[in-house]
């Protein structure tokens, strides 16, 4: 079976998003600071370029949380189809965890969003079926990654550790009891340390 992957940028104190997430600040206040290594004007380092290749490699399907898909809470009362515009970068089926049913959305570039109300295991099973030999990526946010870690489905976890401190926000490993991965590759740049881990069990 192809690997299930997960790639997250994280602050030194363990946050993947800053506080007060909103439509104006989808990653919370200062949240974009953990993504400067691949989205900022300063990038051009070989290590960052290699890690960006890991991040953007094609996958057969994705699983993400509703908070990553958009800022709307409760019923789907707005015409919202994601943060990414008409052509999202996924180019594959994306299974979004939510408590509120919604019809699938077909986007340009072969991305489709499917809304799953039966929990992580159901979303992951649907993603596996859709992915075929392409493999599944756990796209975030933090809560979805924690559920994937608890379920033991992630084979390869990449963390881009960025030298900033948030103090509050969305912490990646809250409530995670054990790690169960070992580092297999580490790359350094002035903007981030990229560590690729493989599951040990």
XYZ file of C-alpha atoms in Angstrom, residues 61-174:
114
model
C -6.257 11.967 -2.181
C -6.207 14.244 0.861
C -7.930 14.466 4.250
C -8.373 17.832 5.954
C -10.370 19.377 8.753
C -13.164 21.877 8.267
C -11.082 24.606 9.916
C -8.485 24.197 7.187
C -11.124 24.306 4.461
C -12.645 27.562 5.661
C -13.710 29.876 8.495
C -17.427 28.978 8.440
C -18.894 27.250 11.485
C -22.234 25.506 11.824
C -24.451 25.000 8.795
C -23.085 25.790 5.355
C -24.850 29.132 5.014
C -22.274 30.817 2.812
C -21.101 30.200 -0.716
C -17.632 29.113 0.353
C -15.420 26.773 -1.672
C -12.074 27.053 0.124
C -9.186 29.461 0.552
C -7.461 28.620 -2.720
C -9.545 30.197 -5.472
C -11.043 28.382 -8.455
C -8.048 26.069 -8.959
C -6.803 24.639 -5.637
C -3.328 23.053 -5.543
C -4.466 19.515 -4.640
C -5.505 18.176 -8.084
C -7.136 15.156 -6.429
C -10.150 14.350 -4.219
C -10.061 16.097 -0.814
C -12.158 14.685 2.047
C -13.171 17.380 4.536
C -14.203 16.475 8.091
C -17.365 18.287 9.158
C -20.468 17.871 11.317
C -22.679 19.372 8.610
C -23.467 17.591 5.347
C -22.824 19.300 2.038
C -22.809 18.210 -1.602
C -19.355 17.697 -3.163
C -17.723 20.627 -4.947
C -15.904 20.137 -8.238
C -13.118 22.658 -8.830
C -10.811 23.441 -11.714
C -7.629 21.398 -12.077
C -9.205 18.084 -10.976
C -9.625 19.041 -7.306
C -12.913 17.969 -5.707
C -14.029 18.520 -2.113
C -16.122 15.827 -0.405
C -17.673 16.531 2.998
C -17.595 13.659 5.495
C -19.798 13.697 8.593
C -18.936 10.253 10.002
C -15.505 11.092 11.454
C -11.849 10.638 10.624
C -11.885 6.885 10.045
C -14.613 7.179 7.427
C -12.873 10.084 5.693
C -9.580 8.197 5.654
C -11.219 5.049 4.270
C -12.814 7.068 1.475
C -9.493 8.757 0.746
C -7.691 5.403 0.562
C -10.240 4.099 -1.915
C -10.067 7.224 -4.051
C -6.263 7.445 -3.968
C -5.533 4.017 -5.397
C -1.765 3.761 -5.833
C -1.358 7.524 -5.390
C -1.286 7.496 -1.598
C -3.104 9.712 0.915
C -1.886 12.935 2.521
C -3.197 14.246 5.839
C -3.312 17.929 4.936
C -4.184 19.376 8.365
C -5.066 21.224 10.427
C -3.765 20.251 13.828
C -6.876 18.420 15.049
C -7.014 16.251 11.929
C -3.323 15.419 12.220
C -3.806 14.449 15.878
C -6.635 12.103 14.868
C -4.417 10.566 12.190
C -1.602 10.078 14.706
C -4.002 8.483 17.193
C -5.236 6.139 14.452
C -1.654 5.196 13.567
C -2.126 5.767 9.834
C 0.743 8.177 9.082
C 3.793 6.460 7.577
C 5.874 9.565 6.858
C 5.676 12.810 8.833
C 7.617 15.907 7.786
C 7.956 18.879 10.133
C 9.331 22.258 9.056
C 10.486 23.708 12.385
C 10.607 27.491 12.089
C 12.545 29.644 14.601
C 9.584 31.666 15.881
C 7.592 31.518 19.112
C 3.803 32.038 19.112
C 2.942 31.457 22.771
C -0.608 30.467 21.883
C -2.668 29.210 18.978
C -3.249 25.732 17.548
C -0.693 23.317 19.014
C 0.052 20.228 16.927
C 0.775 17.597 19.575
C -1.702 18.479 22.348
